[in-house]
Coordinates of C-alpha atoms and ligand atoms in Angstrom, one line a residue:
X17 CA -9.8 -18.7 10.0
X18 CA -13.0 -18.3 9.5
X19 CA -14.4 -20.9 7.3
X20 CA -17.6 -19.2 6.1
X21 CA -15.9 -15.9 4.5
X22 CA -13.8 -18.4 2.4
X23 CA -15.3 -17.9 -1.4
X24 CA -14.1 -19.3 -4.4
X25 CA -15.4 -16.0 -6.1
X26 CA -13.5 -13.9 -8.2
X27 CA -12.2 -10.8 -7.4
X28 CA -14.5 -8.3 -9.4
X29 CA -17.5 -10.0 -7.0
X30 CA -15.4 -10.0 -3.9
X31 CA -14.3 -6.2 -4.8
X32 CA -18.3 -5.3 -4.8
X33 CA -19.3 -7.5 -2.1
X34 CA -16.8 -6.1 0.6
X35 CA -17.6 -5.1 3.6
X36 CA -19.3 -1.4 4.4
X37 CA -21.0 -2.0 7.3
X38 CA -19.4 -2.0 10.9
X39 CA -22.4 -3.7 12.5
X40 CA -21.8 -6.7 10.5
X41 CA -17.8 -6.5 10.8
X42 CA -18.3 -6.6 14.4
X43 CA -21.1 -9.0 14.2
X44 CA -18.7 -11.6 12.1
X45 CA -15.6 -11.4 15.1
X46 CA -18.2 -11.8 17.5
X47 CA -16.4 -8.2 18.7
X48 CA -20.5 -6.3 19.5
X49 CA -18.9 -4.9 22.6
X50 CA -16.3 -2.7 21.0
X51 CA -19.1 -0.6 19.2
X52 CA -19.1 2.4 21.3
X53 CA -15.4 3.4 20.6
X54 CA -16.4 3.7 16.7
X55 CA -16.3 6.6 14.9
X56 CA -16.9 6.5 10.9
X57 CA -15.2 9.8 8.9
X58 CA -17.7 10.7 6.4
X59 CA -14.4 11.1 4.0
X60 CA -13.4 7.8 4.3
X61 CA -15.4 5.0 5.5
X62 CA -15.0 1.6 6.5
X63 CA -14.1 -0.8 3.7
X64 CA -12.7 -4.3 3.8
X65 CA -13.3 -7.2 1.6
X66 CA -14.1 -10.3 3.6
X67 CA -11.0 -12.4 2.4
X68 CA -9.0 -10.0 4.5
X69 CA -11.7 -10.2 7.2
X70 CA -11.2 -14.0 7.2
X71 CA -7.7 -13.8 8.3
X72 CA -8.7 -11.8 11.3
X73 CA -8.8 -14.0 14.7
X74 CA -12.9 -14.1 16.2
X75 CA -12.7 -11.8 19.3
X76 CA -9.3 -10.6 19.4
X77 CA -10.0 -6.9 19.2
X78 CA -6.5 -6.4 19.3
X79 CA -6.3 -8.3 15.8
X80 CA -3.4 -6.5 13.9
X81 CA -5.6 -6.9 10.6
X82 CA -8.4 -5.3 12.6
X83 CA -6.7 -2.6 13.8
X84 CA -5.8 -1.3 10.3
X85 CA -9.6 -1.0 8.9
X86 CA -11.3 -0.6 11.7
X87 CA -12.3 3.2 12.1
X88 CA -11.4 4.5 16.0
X89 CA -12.9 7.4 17.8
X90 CA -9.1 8.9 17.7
X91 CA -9.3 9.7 14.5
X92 CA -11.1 12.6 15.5
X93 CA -8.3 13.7 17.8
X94 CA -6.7 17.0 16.3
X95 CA -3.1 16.8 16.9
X96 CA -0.3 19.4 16.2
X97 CA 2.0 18.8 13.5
X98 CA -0.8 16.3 11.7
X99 CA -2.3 17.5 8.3
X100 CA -4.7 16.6 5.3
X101 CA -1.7 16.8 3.0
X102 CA 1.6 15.5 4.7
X103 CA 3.3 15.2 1.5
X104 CA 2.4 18.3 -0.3
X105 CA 1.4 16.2 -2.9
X106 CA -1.5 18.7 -4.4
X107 CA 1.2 21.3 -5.7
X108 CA 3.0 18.7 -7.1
X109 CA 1.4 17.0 -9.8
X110 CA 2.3 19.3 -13.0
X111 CA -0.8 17.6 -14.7
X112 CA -4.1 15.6 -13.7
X113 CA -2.9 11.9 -12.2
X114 CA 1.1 12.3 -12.4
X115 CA 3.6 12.9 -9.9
X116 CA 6.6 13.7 -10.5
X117 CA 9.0 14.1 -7.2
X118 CA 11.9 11.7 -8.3
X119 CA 14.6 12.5 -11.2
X120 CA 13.9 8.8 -13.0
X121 CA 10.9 8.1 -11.9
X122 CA 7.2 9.4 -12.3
X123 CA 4.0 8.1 -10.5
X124 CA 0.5 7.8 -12.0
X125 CA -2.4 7.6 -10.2
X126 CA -4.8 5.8 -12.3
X127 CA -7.9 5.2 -9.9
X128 CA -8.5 7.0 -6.5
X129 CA -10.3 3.5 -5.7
X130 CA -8.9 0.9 -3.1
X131 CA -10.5 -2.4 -2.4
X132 CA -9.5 -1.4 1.5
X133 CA -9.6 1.1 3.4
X134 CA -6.6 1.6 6.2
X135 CA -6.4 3.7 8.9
X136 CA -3.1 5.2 8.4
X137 CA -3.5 6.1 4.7
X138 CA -1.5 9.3 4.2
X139 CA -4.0 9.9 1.0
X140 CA -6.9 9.7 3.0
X141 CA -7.8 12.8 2.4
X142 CA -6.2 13.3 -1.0
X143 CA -8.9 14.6 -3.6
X144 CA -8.6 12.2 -6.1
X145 CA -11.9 13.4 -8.1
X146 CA -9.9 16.6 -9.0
X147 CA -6.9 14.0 -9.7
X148 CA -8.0 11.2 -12.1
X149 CA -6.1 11.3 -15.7
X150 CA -8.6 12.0 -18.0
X151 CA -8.2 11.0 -22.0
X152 CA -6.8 14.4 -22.6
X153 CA -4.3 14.1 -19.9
X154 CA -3.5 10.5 -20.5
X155 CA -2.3 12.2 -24.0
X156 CA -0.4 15.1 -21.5
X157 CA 1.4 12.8 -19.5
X158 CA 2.5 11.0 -22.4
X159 CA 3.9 14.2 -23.9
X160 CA 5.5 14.7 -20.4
X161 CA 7.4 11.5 -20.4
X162 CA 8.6 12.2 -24.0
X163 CA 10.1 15.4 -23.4
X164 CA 11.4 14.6 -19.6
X165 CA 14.1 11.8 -20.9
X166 CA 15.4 11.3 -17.3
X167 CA 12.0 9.3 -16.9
X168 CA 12.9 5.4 -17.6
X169 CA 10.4 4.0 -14.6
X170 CA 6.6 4.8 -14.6
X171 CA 5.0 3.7 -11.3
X172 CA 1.2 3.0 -11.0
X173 CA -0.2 3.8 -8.2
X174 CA -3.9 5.2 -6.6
X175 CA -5.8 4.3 -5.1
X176 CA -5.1 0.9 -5.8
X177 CA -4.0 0.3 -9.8
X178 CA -4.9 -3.3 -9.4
X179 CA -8.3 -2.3 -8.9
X180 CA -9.1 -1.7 -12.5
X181 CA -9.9 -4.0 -14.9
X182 CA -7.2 -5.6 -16.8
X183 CA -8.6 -4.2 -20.1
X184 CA -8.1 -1.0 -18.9
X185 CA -4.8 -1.2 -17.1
X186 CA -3.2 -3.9 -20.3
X187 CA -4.5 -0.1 -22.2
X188 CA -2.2 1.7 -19.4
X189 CA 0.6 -1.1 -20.5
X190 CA 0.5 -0.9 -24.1
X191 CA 0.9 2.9 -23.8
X192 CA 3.5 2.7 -21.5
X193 CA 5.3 0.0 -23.2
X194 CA 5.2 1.8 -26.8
X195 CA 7.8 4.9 -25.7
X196 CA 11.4 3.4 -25.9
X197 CA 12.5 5.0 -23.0
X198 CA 11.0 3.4 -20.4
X199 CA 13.1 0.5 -18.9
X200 CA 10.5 -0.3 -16.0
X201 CA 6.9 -0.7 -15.0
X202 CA 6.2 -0.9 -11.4
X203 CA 3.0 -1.3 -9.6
X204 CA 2.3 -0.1 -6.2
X205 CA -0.7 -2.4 -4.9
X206 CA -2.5 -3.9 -1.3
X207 CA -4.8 -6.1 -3.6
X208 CA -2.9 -9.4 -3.7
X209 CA -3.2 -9.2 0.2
X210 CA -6.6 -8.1 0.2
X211 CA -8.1 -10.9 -2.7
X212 CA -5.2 -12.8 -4.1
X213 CA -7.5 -13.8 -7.1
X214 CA -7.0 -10.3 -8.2
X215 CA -3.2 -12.1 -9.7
X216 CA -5.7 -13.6 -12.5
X217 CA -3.9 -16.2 -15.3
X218 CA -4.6 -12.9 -17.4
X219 CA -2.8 -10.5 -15.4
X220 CA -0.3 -12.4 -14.9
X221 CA 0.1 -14.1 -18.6
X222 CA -0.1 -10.2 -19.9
X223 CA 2.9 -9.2 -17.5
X224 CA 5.2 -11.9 -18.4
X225 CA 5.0 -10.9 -22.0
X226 CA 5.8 -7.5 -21.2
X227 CA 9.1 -5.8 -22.4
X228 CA 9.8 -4.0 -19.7
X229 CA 10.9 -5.3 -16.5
X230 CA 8.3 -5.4 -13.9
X231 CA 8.3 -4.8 -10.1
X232 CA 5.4 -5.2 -8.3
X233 CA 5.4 -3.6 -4.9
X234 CA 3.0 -4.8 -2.1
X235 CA 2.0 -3.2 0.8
X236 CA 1.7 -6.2 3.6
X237 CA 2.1 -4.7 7.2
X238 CA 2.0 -7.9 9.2
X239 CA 2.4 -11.9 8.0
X240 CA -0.7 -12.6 9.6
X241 CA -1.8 -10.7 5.8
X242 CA -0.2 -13.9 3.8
X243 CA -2.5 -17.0 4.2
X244 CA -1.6 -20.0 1.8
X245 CA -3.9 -18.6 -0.8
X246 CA -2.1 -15.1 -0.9
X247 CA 1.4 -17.1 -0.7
X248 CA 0.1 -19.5 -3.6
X249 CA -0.7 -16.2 -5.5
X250 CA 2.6 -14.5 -5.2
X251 CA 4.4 -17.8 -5.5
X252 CA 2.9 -17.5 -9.2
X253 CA 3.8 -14.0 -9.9
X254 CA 7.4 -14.8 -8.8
X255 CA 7.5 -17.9 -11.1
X256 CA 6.0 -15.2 -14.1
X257 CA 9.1 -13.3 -14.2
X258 CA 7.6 -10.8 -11.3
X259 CA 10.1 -8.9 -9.4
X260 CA 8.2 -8.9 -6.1
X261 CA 9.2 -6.3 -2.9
X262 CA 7.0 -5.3 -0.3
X263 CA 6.9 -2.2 1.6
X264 CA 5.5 -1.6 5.0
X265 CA 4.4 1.1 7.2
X266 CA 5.7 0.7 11.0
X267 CA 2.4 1.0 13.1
X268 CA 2.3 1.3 16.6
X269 CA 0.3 -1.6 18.4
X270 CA 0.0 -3.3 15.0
X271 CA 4.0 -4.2 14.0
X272 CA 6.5 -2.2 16.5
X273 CA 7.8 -4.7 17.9
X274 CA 11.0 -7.2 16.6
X275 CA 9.5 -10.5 16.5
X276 CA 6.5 -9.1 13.9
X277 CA 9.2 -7.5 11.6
X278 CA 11.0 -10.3 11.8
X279 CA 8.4 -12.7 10.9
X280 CA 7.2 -10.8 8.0
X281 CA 10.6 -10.9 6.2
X282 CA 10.8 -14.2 6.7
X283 CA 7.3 -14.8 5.8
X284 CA 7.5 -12.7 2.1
X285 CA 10.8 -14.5 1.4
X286 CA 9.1 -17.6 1.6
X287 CA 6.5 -16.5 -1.3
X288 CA 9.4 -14.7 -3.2
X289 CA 8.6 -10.9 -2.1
X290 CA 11.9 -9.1 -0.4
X291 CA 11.1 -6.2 1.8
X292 CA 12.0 -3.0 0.4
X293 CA 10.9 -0.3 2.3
X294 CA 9.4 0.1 6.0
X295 CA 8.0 4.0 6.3
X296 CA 7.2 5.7 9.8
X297 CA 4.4 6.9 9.6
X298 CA 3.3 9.9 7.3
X299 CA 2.1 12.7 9.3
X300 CA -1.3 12.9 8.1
X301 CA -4.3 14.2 10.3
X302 CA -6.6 11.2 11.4
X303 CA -3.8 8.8 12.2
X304 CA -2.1 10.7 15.1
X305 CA -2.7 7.4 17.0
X306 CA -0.5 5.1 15.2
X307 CA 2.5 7.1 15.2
X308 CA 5.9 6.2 16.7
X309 CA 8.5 8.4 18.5
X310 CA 11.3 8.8 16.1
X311 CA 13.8 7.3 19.0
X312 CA 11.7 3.7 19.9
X313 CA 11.5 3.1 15.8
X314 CA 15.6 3.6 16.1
X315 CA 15.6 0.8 18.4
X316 CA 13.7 -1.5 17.0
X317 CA 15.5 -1.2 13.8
X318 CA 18.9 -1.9 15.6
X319 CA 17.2 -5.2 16.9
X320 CA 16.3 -6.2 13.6
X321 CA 19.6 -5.8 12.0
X322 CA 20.8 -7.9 14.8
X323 CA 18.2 -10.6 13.8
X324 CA 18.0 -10.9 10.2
X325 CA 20.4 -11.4 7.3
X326 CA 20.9 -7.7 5.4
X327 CA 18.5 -8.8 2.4
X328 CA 15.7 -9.0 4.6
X329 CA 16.1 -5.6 6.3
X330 CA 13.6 -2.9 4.4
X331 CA 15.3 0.3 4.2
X332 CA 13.8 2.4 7.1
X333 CA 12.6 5.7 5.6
X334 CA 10.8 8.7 5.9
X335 CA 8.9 10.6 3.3
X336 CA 9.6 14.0 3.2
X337 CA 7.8 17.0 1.0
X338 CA 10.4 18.5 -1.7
X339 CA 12.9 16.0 -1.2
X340 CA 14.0 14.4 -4.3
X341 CA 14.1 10.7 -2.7
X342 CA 12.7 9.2 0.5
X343 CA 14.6 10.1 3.4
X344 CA 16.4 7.4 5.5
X345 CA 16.2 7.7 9.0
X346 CA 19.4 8.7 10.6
X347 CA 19.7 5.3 12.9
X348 CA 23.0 6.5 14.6
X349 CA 21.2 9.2 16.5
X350 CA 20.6 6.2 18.9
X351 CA 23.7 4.1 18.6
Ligands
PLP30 C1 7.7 6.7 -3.4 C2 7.6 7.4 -4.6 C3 8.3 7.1 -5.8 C4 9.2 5.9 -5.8 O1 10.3 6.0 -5.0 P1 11.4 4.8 -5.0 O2 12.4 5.3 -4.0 O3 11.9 4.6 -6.3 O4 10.6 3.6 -4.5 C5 8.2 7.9 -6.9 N1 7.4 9.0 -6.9 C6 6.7 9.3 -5.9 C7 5.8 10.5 -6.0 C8 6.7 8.6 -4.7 O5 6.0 9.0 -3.6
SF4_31 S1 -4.6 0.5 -0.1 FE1 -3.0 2.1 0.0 S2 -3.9 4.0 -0.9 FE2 -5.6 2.5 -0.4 S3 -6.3 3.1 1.6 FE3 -4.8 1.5 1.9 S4 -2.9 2.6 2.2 FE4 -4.3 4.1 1.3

């Protein structure tokens, strides 16, 4: 822990006063010496707010919080079969912000913002300026939703939808909430990891009340993510009615190995969350490094069954361009 990056502020301050700088990242985990291995994207910089940062162990470069912001000199690394757009995604979005890949389910992107950025993002490169729902196709993808009556489940997503301001995403709710149709409101979101103040009395008070059910899915990679503020913090949403499921993405050198998994399952259950999904890796250009062989992440999941009870086992999936679901990996190739 480290005591002087612990602030009482809330999250709106702690949004804008993340970190941007590597010289003073390195400079706080006392980590000067790694400097020369750096190399900063111009497309997608280094951004972490210091909460996060305060989790981090001083002069462990190795730190598996570390490891997913800070920017490596392998990004640069070209490798084959790695692209800008792993999941096709810019042909399928049928209007500005919306996604619509899965029968029941659409997703809305409703800011390109995140309070962090990680390594491994498979949108890293996405082009969210061209993406963002304007009024008009706020309006559009209304319209959609009407007319597609399959659609009962509207995920928001980003970016990071959590990093709006609840007057403008309690807007995105009422909306949402007004067409009959809809069953579910789901919210895909790294925030409550990266400043657990972000699940305001508000936020949570304004959820509660809704009348659709909502999930809230968040994206922890390691337990070393939930300190007793962000437990405290998830504890509450739980207690509001929350249906709370986390979903991971397996990184090599960061969570490959059985005794991490196992301790995040066991760590979300304690603050109500159930793990839901654990993705390999999305073959995005950038993030070569992090990657798996198909066989190892086989193994490893066979360990894990063997270690934990079935409900805290996350499906082990794949994402896959025009496929109408996410694709679970076939685990008796290596039984
Ligand atoms: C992941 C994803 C969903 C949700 O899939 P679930 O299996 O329901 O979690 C929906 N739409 C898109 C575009 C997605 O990428
Ligand atoms: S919070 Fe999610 S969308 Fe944002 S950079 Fe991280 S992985 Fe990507």
């Amino acid at each position: 822990m480290i005591n002087h990056l612990i602030t009482q502020k809330n999250w709106k301050t702690q949004l804008s006063e993340a970190i941007t700088s590597i010289d003073e990242l390195l400079s706080i985990l006392q980590l000067e010496a790694v400097r020369e291995n750096i190399y900063v994207p111009k497309h997608f910089e280094l951004r972490v707010p210091r909460a996060f940062v305060a989790k981090m162990t001083i002069g462990d470069s190795e730190d598996p919080l570390l490891k997913q912001v800070l920017p490596d000199q392998q990004e640069q690394i070209k490798v084959t079969g790695y692209v800008a757009d792993p999941l096709s995604e810019n042909t399928q979005n049928p209007i500005k912000g919306m996604l619509h890949k899965y029968q029941s389910r659409v997703l809305l992107t409703i800011t390109g913002a995140c309070a962090i950025h990680c390594r491994y993002c498979f949108r890293q490169h996405f082009d969210y300026s061209a993406n963002m729902p304007t009024a008009e196709a706020k309006e559009k993808i209304i319209d959609y939703i009407t007319v597609h009556t399959e659609i009962n489940e509207v995920i928001l997503s980003g970016g990071d939808p959590l990093n709006v301001t609840n007057r403008r995403l309690f807007a995105w709710l009422d909306t949402l909430e007004s067409l009959p149709q809809l069953t579910t409101i789901r919210i895909h979101t790294r925030l409550p990891l990266v400043i657990p103040e972000r699940l305001d009395d508000a936020l949570l008070t304004r959820l509660s009340q809704s009348r659709c059910n909502i999930v809230m899915v968040i994206h922890c990679n390691h337990a070393n993510e939930i300190d007793t503020l962000t437990a405290e913090h998830l504890q509450r949403a739980r207690a509001a009615g929350i249906t709370l499921l986390n979903q991971a993405v397996l990184l090599k050198g960061i969570n490959d190995s059985v005794e991490v998994q196992a301790q995040l399952s066991q760590c979300l259950f304690s603050c109500g969350v159930l793990p839901y999904y654990l993705h390999v890796l999305d073959k995005v250009s950038g993030a070569a490094h992090f990657d798996i062989d198909e066989r190892s992440s086989i193994q490893l999941y066979w360990s894990l069954l063997a270690v934990l009870p079935g409900y805290l086992v996350p499906k082990l999936v794949r994402e896959l361009p025009n496929r109408p679901f996410k694709v679970p990996i076939n685990i008796y190739n290596e039984y």
